[in-house]
Amino acid sequence: MRDALLSIGHHVGTSALEWLDGAAHLFAFPPDVPVLDVNTNRHVKPLAEFALAGSIAVREGATGSRQAQISPVLMDYAWNALGNGSFLHELQLAMPVETYPMEIYAMFTRAGYRHPELEVLLAHLGRLRAAHARELLPNRQLALTNSARLIGLEPHADEAELVARTWLGNASEPWALDFATAYAMTHTVFHLSDWAGQPERLPRRMVDYLRRWLPVWLDVYREAQQWDLVGELLMVDLCLPDPEFPADTWIAYATAQNEDGLMPFGSEAPPEDTEDAFRNYYHPTVVAAVAGTLLVSRGIATLTGATDTRETVGG
Amino acid sequence: MSRLDADPPPRLSYTTAVDALAASVVRAFRGADDTYRISDHVGLLPDRRAELAALRVLGVDALTPFLVRNRPVLADDLAVFDEVVTVFPSDSTRVTTSVVRRLRHWFLEEVLTELTGAGKGTAYPRSADELAPNDGTPWQPWSVFMAQVSTMALPGWVTPVHLAASRRTEDLARGAARALLRGDPYTAARLARWLALQPDVPPELGLAGLLEHVDLLAARDPRTQLEVAVAQHLLEVGRS
């Protein structure tokens, strides 16, 4: 079953990256928007997600030749769209407490891109009292501590304290969950483990909790055909030190994906035209790209760890 | 003749009778009714058949005030069941009868035998052993099955079903959380009743809080409240 799962991961991830590649022009900032008029949710978030998918694919490296081919191209494209980082620098200068510039920049550092001036600015802002009194939910603050770690800056807060204030860190009643809280829960895991890059950073108690309750949420949201969230929950599994790789859910998830790589959000069929589909479907497709990539890399790691016969794995 | 004059359809009057009986069991648990009598529930409604059907549907659950709340049982209360099984005979011998019905019927007979002190009871149905979900059944269908036989979730019994419940506490808890998230408080309550018997409930589930929550959700559903009342009582007894 592992081999079949690897090919599912490969297909889900590669076709999603191909869709993102084809839609790349839609992620770019409109060039005529002045920095102060930039709407972070509208203009910045899509590109941040785009860069996330590319950076994880670059980090995980040889998860397939097609992926290895596309992901650096995507990152180059996004970095260029950001003026090789200078747009992030301008944005951060204009909006000193805005967090997106640092979060997006961190993704590029993951793939080896650097902008020294921006780093000087980020270090300065990090020394302000304002940086230690952010009006943000604890799971969002974990995005910042992870970003700081990736860039090589001092995190603004103690992660253990932040975790203790999250829904997940409190080992909350697993039935006291709604859609928004489920997303918050998944992101607590993503930021703490740097998107499965460091599973060992998850506290033991959290791992035990997730092992027990993740199957429940996967079951419920799969039945409800909430594919965006199912993709995120499958990623949570891949962030654990010893993933379960739930085959049934992976098969259902892969089956929900369009042939062109687009992943539907829920049970409603997406529009056929890429431009029409972009706004509502780029997110589930980014999730599919990351989830598929991680399934392959963590699957291979598990196989090699278990058998230590590297030669047989690629075949 | 206007439609309003027509007799209600039997399903409706059966539901009303089941709810009335369940509400009365709940009162017996929650202290407002010291004189719980099964015999009081027969001959009250114009439709005697519906009242007997209610006893058939609730089965052992109608006896729980005597079994776990220690309300005194009278011969009249048990005699009613002779009429129940005559009007609604068991179909346990039929091949098509579900394992859930077989088990519920067997359990009712066992409990009546115990309460009347007549004889030794009958052996656990072998067909149930063969047909019931087993340890290889995934937690979702297994927990749904366990919810369907929640009437057996009483202390002091050792059957394959009770043993499975104690072996798979985590799966009961998963089933309860799943049911609540799927908007099915009744199933959640029935699984919580099994959990109330187990010493190793995952603490994160927050069983007492879950029961309170289900109780509030099901304020208008006596059958769910019955499961909650039994579970809360078991939990309290287990703690003391």
PDB file of N, CA, C and O in Angstrom, chain A residues 78-139:
ATOM      1  N   ALA A  78       7.897  34.101  -8.372  1.00  0.00           N
ATOM      2  CA  ALA A  78       7.327  34.853  -7.249  1.00  0.00           C
ATOM      3  C   ALA A  78       8.330  35.884  -6.716  1.00  0.00           C
ATOM      4  O   ALA A  78       7.956  37.015  -6.373  1.00  0.00           O
ATOM      5  N   TRP A  79       9.581  35.502  -6.666  1.00  0.00           N
ATOM      6  CA  TRP A  79      10.625  36.419  -6.159  1.00  0.00           C
ATOM      7  C   TRP A  79      10.750  37.636  -7.085  1.00  0.00           C
ATOM      8  O   TRP A  79      10.866  38.768  -6.624  1.00  0.00           O
ATOM      9  N   ASN A  80      10.672  37.371  -8.385  1.00  0.00           N
ATOM     10  CA  ASN A  80      10.689  38.462  -9.355  1.00  0.00           C
ATOM     11  C   ASN A  80       9.470  39.355  -9.194  1.00  0.00           C
ATOM     12  O   ASN A  80       9.573  40.582  -9.270  1.00  0.00           O
ATOM     13  N   ALA A  81       8.307  38.714  -8.979  1.00  0.00           N
ATOM     14  CA  ALA A  81       7.070  39.485  -8.808  1.00  0.00           C
ATOM     15  C   ALA A  81       7.198  40.417  -7.609  1.00  0.00           C
ATOM     16  O   ALA A  81       6.525  41.447  -7.526  1.00  0.00           O
ATOM     17  N   LEU A  82       8.049  40.058  -6.669  1.00  0.00           N
ATOM     18  CA  LEU A  82       8.256  40.884  -5.466  1.00  0.00           C
ATOM     19  C   LEU A  82       9.477  41.797  -5.630  1.00  0.00           C
ATOM     20  O   LEU A  82      10.017  42.289  -4.637  1.00  0.00           O
ATOM     21  N   GLY A  83       9.896  42.013  -6.871  1.00  0.00           N
ATOM     22  CA  GLY A  83      11.059  42.881  -7.120  1.00  0.00           C
ATOM     23  C   GLY A  83      12.295  42.342  -6.441  1.00  0.00           C
ATOM     24  O   GLY A  83      13.049  43.103  -5.825  1.00  0.00           O
ATOM     25  N   ASN A  84      12.478  41.039  -6.489  1.00  0.00           N
ATOM     26  CA  ASN A  84      13.595  40.361  -5.807  1.00  0.00           C
ATOM     27  C   ASN A  84      13.661  40.731  -4.329  1.00  0.00           C
ATOM     28  O   ASN A  84      14.736  40.880  -3.748  1.00  0.00           O
ATOM     29  N   GLY A  85      12.508  40.900  -3.736  1.00  0.00           N
ATOM     30  CA  GLY A  85      12.437  41.147  -2.296  1.00  0.00           C
ATOM     31  C   GLY A  85      12.258  42.618  -1.961  1.00  0.00           C
ATOM     32  O   GLY A  85      11.833  42.958  -0.846  1.00  0.00           O
ATOM     33  N   SER A  86      12.560  43.530  -2.907  1.00  0.00           N
ATOM     34  CA  SER A  86      12.514  44.948  -2.541  1.00  0.00           C
ATOM     35  C   SER A  86      11.069  45.428  -2.302  1.00  0.00           C
ATOM     36  O   SER A  86      10.845  46.354  -1.522  1.00  0.00           O
ATOM     37  N   PHE A  87      10.110  44.751  -2.932  1.00  0.00           N
ATOM     38  CA  PHE A  87       8.723  45.134  -2.654  1.00  0.00           C
ATOM     39  C   PHE A  87       8.354  44.816  -1.206  1.00  0.00           C
ATOM     40  O   PHE A  87       7.660  45.588  -0.543  1.00  0.00           O
ATOM     41  N   LEU A  88       8.839  43.673  -0.724  1.00  0.00           N
ATOM     42  CA  LEU A  88       8.581  43.302   0.682  1.00  0.00           C
ATOM     43  C   LEU A  88       9.221  44.339   1.606  1.00  0.00           C
ATOM     44  O   LEU A  88       8.647  44.721   2.634  1.00  0.00           O
ATOM     45  N   HIS A  89      10.416  44.779   1.238  1.00  0.00           N
ATOM     46  CA  HIS A  89      11.137  45.778   2.019  1.00  0.00           C
ATOM     47  C   HIS A  89      10.343  47.079   2.080  1.00  0.00           C
ATOM     48  O   HIS A  89      10.118  47.645   3.159  1.00  0.00           O
ATOM     49  N   GLU A  90       9.854  47.532   0.922  1.00  0.00           N
ATOM     50  CA  GLU A  90       9.047  48.763   0.851  1.00  0.00           C
ATOM     51  C   GLU A  90       7.770  48.610   1.681  1.00  0.00           C
ATOM     52  O   GLU A  90       7.378  49.519   2.411  1.00  0.00           O
ATOM     53  N   LEU A  91       7.140  47.475   1.517  1.00  0.00           N
ATOM     54  CA  LEU A  91       5.887  47.214   2.218  1.00  0.00           C
ATOM     55  C   LEU A  91       6.109  47.259   3.732  1.00  0.00           C
ATOM     56  O   LEU A  91       5.338  47.860   4.492  1.00  0.00           O
ATOM     57  N   GLN A  92       7.183  46.635   4.181  1.00  0.00           N
ATOM     58  CA  GLN A  92       7.466  46.570   5.612  1.00  0.00           C
ATOM     59  C   GLN A  92       7.822  47.952   6.166  1.00  0.00           C
ATOM     60  O   GLN A  92       7.444  48.286   7.295  1.00  0.00           O
ATOM     61  N   LEU A  93       8.546  48.752   5.341  1.00  0.00           N
ATOM     62  CA  LEU A  93       8.864  50.121   5.773  1.00  0.00           C
ATOM     63  C   LEU A  93       7.589  50.940   5.946  1.00  0.00           C
ATOM     64  O   LEU A  93       7.449  51.698   6.912  1.00  0.00           O
ATOM     65  N   ALA A  94       6.667  50.762   5.009  1.00  0.00           N
ATOM     66  CA  ALA A  94       5.434  51.549   5.039  1.00  0.00           C
ATOM     67  C   ALA A  94       4.488  51.074   6.139  1.00  0.00           C
ATOM     68  O   ALA A  94       3.703  51.850   6.674  1.00  0.00           O
ATOM     69  N   MET A  95       4.552  49.771   6.470  1.00  0.00           N
ATOM     70  CA  MET A  95       3.629  49.198   7.454  1.00  0.00           C
ATOM     71  C   MET A  95       4.431  48.436   8.514  1.00  0.00           C
ATOM     72  O   MET A  95       4.587  47.224   8.425  1.00  0.00           O
ATOM     73  N   PRO A  96       4.919  49.149   9.512  1.00  0.00           N
ATOM     74  CA  PRO A  96       5.873  48.522  10.444  1.00  0.00           C
ATOM     75  C   PRO A  96       5.320  47.363  11.277  1.00  0.00           C
ATOM     76  O   PRO A  96       6.096  46.517  11.720  1.00  0.00           O
ATOM     77  N   VAL A  97       4.001  47.312  11.512  1.00  0.00           N
ATOM     78  CA  VAL A  97       3.511  46.185  12.321  1.00  0.00           C
ATOM     79  C   VAL A  97       2.868  45.086  11.454  1.00  0.00           C
ATOM     80  O   VAL A  97       2.416  44.071  11.983  1.00  0.00           O
ATOM     81  N   GLU A  98       2.834  45.295  10.170  1.00  0.00           N
ATOM     82  CA  GLU A  98       2.311  44.262   9.271  1.00  0.00           C
ATOM     83  C   GLU A  98       3.232  43.038   9.321  1.00  0.00           C
ATOM     84  O   GLU A  98       4.461  43.178   9.372  1.00  0.00           O
ATOM     85  N   THR A  99       2.642  41.842   9.348  1.00  0.00           N
ATOM     86  CA  THR A  99       3.471  40.641   9.526  1.00  0.00           C
ATOM     87  C   THR A  99       3.752  39.899   8.213  1.00  0.00           C
ATOM     88  O   THR A  99       4.663  39.082   8.159  1.00  0.00           O
ATOM     89  N   TYR A 100       2.965  40.160   7.187  1.00  0.00           N
ATOM     90  CA  TYR A 100       3.135  39.395   5.948  1.00  0.00           C
ATOM     91  C   TYR A 100       4.533  39.505   5.328  1.00  0.00           C
ATOM     92  O   TYR A 100       5.068  38.497   4.857  1.00  0.00           O
ATOM     93  N   PRO A 101       5.144  40.723   5.289  1.00  0.00           N
ATOM     94  CA  PRO A 101       6.465  40.783   4.653  1.00  0.00           C
ATOM     95  C   PRO A 101       7.445  39.769   5.254  1.00  0.00           C
ATOM     96  O   PRO A 101       8.139  39.059   4.536  1.00  0.00           O
ATOM     97  N   MET A 102       7.465  39.679   6.598  1.00  0.00           N
ATOM     98  CA  MET A 102       8.386  38.743   7.228  1.00  0.00           C
ATOM     99  C   MET A 102       7.988  37.290   6.937  1.00  0.00           C
ATOM    100  O   MET A 102       8.846  36.448   6.643  1.00  0.00           O
ATOM    101  N   GLU A 103       6.680  37.023   7.002  1.00  0.00           N
ATOM    102  CA  GLU A 103       6.232  35.643   6.781  1.00  0.00           C
ATOM    103  C   GLU A 103       6.537  35.184   5.360  1.00  0.00           C
ATOM    104  O   GLU A 103       6.945  34.045   5.137  1.00  0.00           O
ATOM    105  N   ILE A 104       6.321  36.086   4.390  1.00  0.00           N
ATOM    106  CA  ILE A 104       6.590  35.709   2.998  1.00  0.00           C
ATOM    107  C   ILE A 104       8.093  35.572   2.781  1.00  0.00           C
ATOM    108  O   ILE A 104       8.566  34.617   2.161  1.00  0.00           O
ATOM    109  N   TYR A 105       8.830  36.518   3.336  1.00  0.00           N
ATOM    110  CA  TYR A 105      10.288  36.470   3.158  1.00  0.00           C
ATOM    111  C   TYR A 105      10.855  35.156   3.705  1.00  0.00           C
ATOM    112  O   TYR A 105      11.726  34.537   3.098  1.00  0.00           O
ATOM    113  N   ALA A 106      10.309  34.713   4.844  1.00  0.00           N
ATOM    114  CA  ALA A 106      10.800  33.474   5.461  1.00  0.00           C
ATOM    115  C   ALA A 106      10.684  32.293   4.498  1.00  0.00           C
ATOM    116  O   ALA A 106      11.562  31.423   4.453  1.00  0.00           O
ATOM    117  N   MET A 107       9.617  32.288   3.717  1.00  0.00           N
ATOM    118  CA  MET A 107       9.446  31.176   2.769  1.00  0.00           C
ATOM    119  C   MET A 107      10.541  31.188   1.716  1.00  0.00           C
ATOM    120  O   MET A 107      11.018  30.139   1.289  1.00  0.00           O
ATOM    121  N   PHE A 108      10.931  32.398   1.311  1.00  0.00           N
ATOM    122  CA  PHE A 108      11.992  32.466   0.302  1.00  0.00           C
ATOM    123  C   PHE A 108      13.350  32.070   0.888  1.00  0.00           C
ATOM    124  O   PHE A 108      14.172  31.455   0.198  1.00  0.00           O
ATOM    125  N   THR A 109      13.567  32.417   2.160  1.00  0.00           N
ATOM    126  CA  THR A 109      14.848  32.013   2.755  1.00  0.00           C
ATOM    127  C   THR A 109      14.943  30.494   2.810  1.00  0.00           C
ATOM    128  O   THR A 109      16.023  29.922   2.692  1.00  0.00           O
ATOM    129  N   ARG A 110      13.789  29.843   2.952  1.00  0.00           N
ATOM    130  CA  ARG A 110      13.751  28.384   2.946  1.00  0.00           C
ATOM    131  C   ARG A 110      14.335  27.848   1.628  1.00  0.00           C
ATOM    132  O   ARG A 110      14.946  26.800   1.573  1.00  0.00           O
ATOM    133  N   ALA A 111      14.120  28.606   0.549  1.00  0.00           N
ATOM    134  CA  ALA A 111      14.605  28.185  -0.770  1.00  0.00           C
ATOM    135  C   ALA A 111      15.893  28.908  -1.153  1.00  0.00           C
ATOM    136  O   ALA A 111      16.307  28.858  -2.312  1.00  0.00           O
ATOM    137  N   GLY A 112      16.500  29.608  -0.186  1.00  0.00           N
ATOM    138  CA  GLY A 112      17.825  30.179  -0.437  1.00  0.00           C
ATOM    139  C   GLY A 112      17.863  31.624  -0.920  1.00  0.00           C
ATOM    140  O   GLY A 112      18.933  32.152  -1.205  1.00  0.00           O
ATOM    141  N   TYR A 113      16.722  32.304  -1.014  1.00  0.00           N
ATOM    142  CA  TYR A 113      16.724  33.704  -1.446  1.00  0.00           C
ATOM    143  C   TYR A 113      16.970  34.608  -0.238  1.00  0.00           C
ATOM    144  O   TYR A 113      16.478  34.328   0.847  1.00  0.00           O
ATOM    145  N   ARG A 114      17.714  35.705  -0.450  1.00  0.00           N
ATOM    146  CA  ARG A 114      18.001  36.624   0.667  1.00  0.00           C
ATOM    147  C   ARG A 114      17.887  38.077   0.211  1.00  0.00           C
ATOM    148  O   ARG A 114      18.135  38.401  -0.953  1.00  0.00           O
ATOM    149  N   HIS A 115      17.513  38.945   1.159  1.00  0.00           N
ATOM    150  CA  HIS A 115      17.459  40.387   0.913  1.00  0.00           C
ATOM    151  C   HIS A 115      18.008  41.071   2.169  1.00  0.00           C
ATOM    152  O   HIS A 115      17.270  41.316   3.130  1.00  0.00           O
ATOM    153  N   PRO A 116      19.322  41.399   2.170  1.00  0.00           N
ATOM    154  CA  PRO A 116      19.981  41.878   3.402  1.00  0.00           C
ATOM    155  C   PRO A 116      19.315  43.125   3.999  1.00  0.00           C
ATOM    156  O   PRO A 116      19.171  43.213   5.221  1.00  0.00           O
ATOM    157  N   GLU A 117      18.900  44.058   3.167  1.00  0.00           N
ATOM    158  CA  GLU A 117      18.273  45.285   3.702  1.00  0.00           C
ATOM    159  C   GLU A 117      16.995  44.976   4.481  1.00  0.00           C
ATOM    160  O   GLU A 117      16.722  45.575   5.522  1.00  0.00           O
ATOM    161  N   LEU A 118      16.219  44.067   3.930  1.00  0.00           N
ATOM    162  CA  LEU A 118      14.976  43.671   4.620  1.00  0.00           C
ATOM    163  C   LEU A 118      15.316  43.029   5.968  1.00  0.00           C
ATOM    164  O   LEU A 118      14.633  43.261   6.969  1.00  0.00           O
ATOM    165  N   GLU A 119      16.380  42.265   6.001  1.00  0.00           N
ATOM    166  CA  GLU A 119      16.746  41.600   7.264  1.00  0.00           C
ATOM    167  C   GLU A 119      17.148  42.618   8.328  1.00  0.00           C
ATOM    168  O   GLU A 119      16.822  42.457   9.508  1.00  0.00           O
ATOM    169  N   VAL A 120      17.843  43.682   7.917  1.00  0.00           N
ATOM    170  CA  VAL A 120      18.213  44.752   8.860  1.00  0.00           C
ATOM    171  C   VAL A 120      16.935  45.399   9.419  1.00  0.00           C
ATOM    172  O   VAL A 120      16.796  45.615  10.625  1.00  0.00           O
ATOM    173  N   LEU A 121      16.013  45.653   8.511  1.00  0.00           N
ATOM    174  CA  LEU A 121      14.737  46.270   8.917  1.00  0.00           C
ATOM    175  C   LEU A 121      13.966  45.356   9.878  1.00  0.00           C
ATOM    176  O   LEU A 121      13.448  45.802  10.909  1.00  0.00           O
ATOM    177  N   LEU A 122      13.902  44.078   9.554  1.00  0.00           N
ATOM    178  CA  LEU A 122      13.161  43.126  10.405  1.00  0.00           C
ATOM    179  C   LEU A 122      13.785  43.016  11.788  1.00  0.00           C
ATOM    180  O   LEU A 122      13.089  42.958  12.799  1.00  0.00           O
ATOM    181  N   ALA A 123      15.130  43.030  11.819  1.00  0.00           N
ATOM    182  CA  ALA A 123      15.817  42.942  13.115  1.00  0.00           C
ATOM    183  C   ALA A 123      15.494  44.176  13.957  1.00  0.00           C
ATOM    184  O   ALA A 123      15.238  44.076  15.164  1.00  0.00           O
ATOM    185  N   HIS A 124      15.485  45.337  13.300  1.00  0.00           N
ATOM    186  CA  HIS A 124      15.148  46.591  14.004  1.00  0.00           C
ATOM    187  C   HIS A 124      13.714  46.527  14.558  1.00  0.00           C
ATOM    188  O   HIS A 124      13.473  46.819  15.727  1.00  0.00           O
ATOM    189  N   LEU A 125      12.782  46.141  13.692  1.00  0.00           N
ATOM    190  CA  LEU A 125      11.376  46.095  14.131  1.00  0.00           C
ATOM    191  C   LEU A 125      11.192  45.091  15.265  1.00  0.00           C
ATOM    192  O   LEU A 125      10.367  45.298  16.158  1.00  0.00           O
ATOM    193  N   GLY A 126      11.958  44.042  15.227  1.00  0.00           N
ATOM    194  CA  GLY A 126      11.859  43.017  16.258  1.00  0.00           C
ATOM    195  C   GLY A 126      12.299  43.509  17.623  1.00  0.00           C
ATOM    196  O   GLY A 126      11.954  42.912  18.649  1.00  0.00           O
ATOM    197  N   ARG A 127      13.077  44.590  17.655  1.00  0.00           N
ATOM    198  CA  ARG A 127      13.537  45.134  18.943  1.00  0.00           C
ATOM    199  C   ARG A 127      12.526  46.120  19.543  1.00  0.00           C
ATOM    200  O   ARG A 127      12.674  46.550  20.681  1.00  0.00           O
ATOM    201  N   LEU A 128      11.505  46.491  18.779  1.00  0.00           N
ATOM    202  CA  LEU A 128      10.494  47.431  19.305  1.00  0.00           C
ATOM    203  C   LEU A 128       9.583  46.742  20.321  1.00  0.00           C
ATOM    204  O   LEU A 128       9.339  45.534  20.214  1.00  0.00           O
ATOM    205  N   ARG A 129       9.091  47.519  21.272  1.00  0.00           N
ATOM    206  CA  ARG A 129       8.126  46.961  22.216  1.00  0.00           C
ATOM    207  C   ARG A 129       6.894  46.435  21.471  1.00  0.00           C
ATOM    208  O   ARG A 129       6.286  45.443  21.853  1.00  0.00           O
ATOM    209  N   ALA A 130       6.543  47.124  20.384  1.00  0.00           N
ATOM    210  CA  ALA A 130       5.369  46.736  19.601  1.00  0.00           C
ATOM    211  C   ALA A 130       5.461  45.287  19.121  1.00  0.00           C
ATOM    212  O   ALA A 130       4.444  44.600  18.993  1.00  0.00           O
ATOM    213  N   ALA A 131       6.674  44.826  18.865  1.00  0.00           N
ATOM    214  CA  ALA A 131       6.846  43.465  18.360  1.00  0.00           C
ATOM    215  C   ALA A 131       6.503  42.433  19.429  1.00  0.00           C
ATOM    216  O   ALA A 131       6.221  41.268  19.126  1.00  0.00           O
ATOM    217  N   HIS A 132       6.550  42.864  20.693  1.00  0.00           N
ATOM    218  CA  HIS A 132       6.288  41.916  21.785  1.00  0.00           C
ATOM    219  C   HIS A 132       4.869  42.038  22.321  1.00  0.00           C
ATOM    220  O   HIS A 132       4.520  41.405  23.299  1.00  0.00           O
ATOM    221  N   ALA A 133       4.102  42.902  21.669  1.00  0.00           N
ATOM    222  CA  ALA A 133       2.708  43.078  22.120  1.00  0.00           C
ATOM    223  C   ALA A 133       1.795  43.033  20.904  1.00  0.00           C
ATOM    224  O   ALA A 133       1.064  43.970  20.607  1.00  0.00           O
ATOM    225  N   ARG A 134       1.867  41.942  20.187  1.00  0.00           N
ATOM    226  CA  ARG A 134       1.096  41.833  18.943  1.00  0.00           C
ATOM    227  C   ARG A 134      -0.343  41.430  19.223  1.00  0.00           C
ATOM    228  O   ARG A 134      -0.599  40.533  20.000  1.00  0.00           O
ATOM    229  N   GLU A 135      -1.247  42.121  18.550  1.00  0.00           N
ATOM    230  CA  GLU A 135      -2.684  41.833  18.707  1.00  0.00           C
ATOM    231  C   GLU A 135      -3.070  40.690  17.769  1.00  0.00           C
ATOM    232  O   GLU A 135      -3.875  40.857  16.865  1.00  0.00           O
ATOM    233  N   LEU A 136      -2.475  39.542  18.001  1.00  0.00           N
ATOM    234  CA  LEU A 136      -2.702  38.403  17.110  1.00  0.00           C
ATOM    235  C   LEU A 136      -3.036  37.156  17.914  1.00  0.00           C
ATOM    236  O   LEU A 136      -2.560  36.988  19.035  1.00  0.00           O
ATOM    237  N   LEU A 137      -3.826  36.261  17.294  1.00  0.00           N
ATOM    238  CA  LEU A 137      -4.132  34.985  17.944  1.00  0.00           C
ATOM    239  C   LEU A 137      -2.845  34.183  18.130  1.00  0.00           C
ATOM    240  O   LEU A 137      -1.914  34.316  17.338  1.00  0.00           O
ATOM    241  N   PRO A 138      -2.802  33.342  19.166  1.00  0.00           N
ATOM    242  CA  PRO A 138      -1.558  32.606  19.431  1.00  0.00           C
ATOM    243  C   PRO A 138      -1.087  31.749  18.253  1.00  0.00           C
ATOM    244  O   PRO A 138       0.116  31.676  17.989  1.00  0.00           O
ATOM    245  N   ASN A 139      -2.008  31.125  17.510  1.00  0.00           N
ATOM    246  CA  ASN A 139      -1.527  30.291  16.391  1.00  0.00           C
ATOM    247  C   ASN A 139      -0.930  31.166  15.289  1.00  0.00           C
ATOM    248  O   ASN A 139      -0.005  30.750  14.593  1.00  0.00           O
TER     249      ASN A 139
END
